[in-house]
Amino acid sequence: MSDEPTDAAVERFLDRAAAAFDDYDQGYADADATLAMLRTHIDELSAGVEETDETDGPE
């Protein structure tokens, strides 16, 4: 079993989360928008990890 798809999903999440925080820090987004964006990225990460688990099957 390879963790490469999960690793890619985590990497993508971290990049997007960092970008959301940068937008907030620079004043481009307010706290509510930043939290909504993070929630979206968390949901995407969760779906990506679940999809990877389903395709890997039982060990």
Coordinates of C-alpha atoms in Angstrom, one line a residue, residues 13-52:
F13 CA -4.3 20.9 1.9
L14 CA -1.2 22.5 3.5
D15 CA -0.5 24.7 0.5
R16 CA -4.2 25.8 0.3
A17 CA -4.4 26.4 4.1
A18 CA -1.2 28.5 4.0
A19 CA -2.6 30.5 1.1
A20 CA -5.9 31.1 3.1
F21 CA -3.9 32.3 6.1
D22 CA -1.7 34.6 3.9
D23 CA -4.8 36.2 2.4
Y24 CA -6.1 36.8 5.9
D25 CA -2.8 38.2 7.2
Q26 CA -2.6 40.5 4.2
G27 CA -6.2 41.8 4.8
Y28 CA -7.7 40.2 1.6
A29 CA -10.1 38.1 3.6
D30 CA -11.9 38.4 6.9
A31 CA -12.0 35.7 9.6
D32 CA -15.3 34.2 8.5
A33 CA -14.2 33.9 4.9
T34 CA -10.9 32.4 6.0
L35 CA -12.6 29.8 8.2
A36 CA -15.1 28.9 5.4
M37 CA -12.1 28.4 3.0
L38 CA -10.3 26.2 5.5
R39 CA -13.5 24.2 6.1
T40 CA -13.7 23.6 2.3
H41 CA -10.1 22.5 2.2
I42 CA -10.6 20.2 5.2
D43 CA -13.6 18.6 3.5
E44 CA -11.6 18.1 0.3
L45 CA -8.7 16.6 2.3
S46 CA -11.1 14.2 4.1
A47 CA -12.8 13.2 0.8
G48 CA -9.4 12.6 -0.8
V49 CA -8.1 10.4 2.1
E50 CA -11.4 8.4 2.2
E51 CA -11.2 7.9 -1.6
T52 CA -7.6 6.6 -1.2

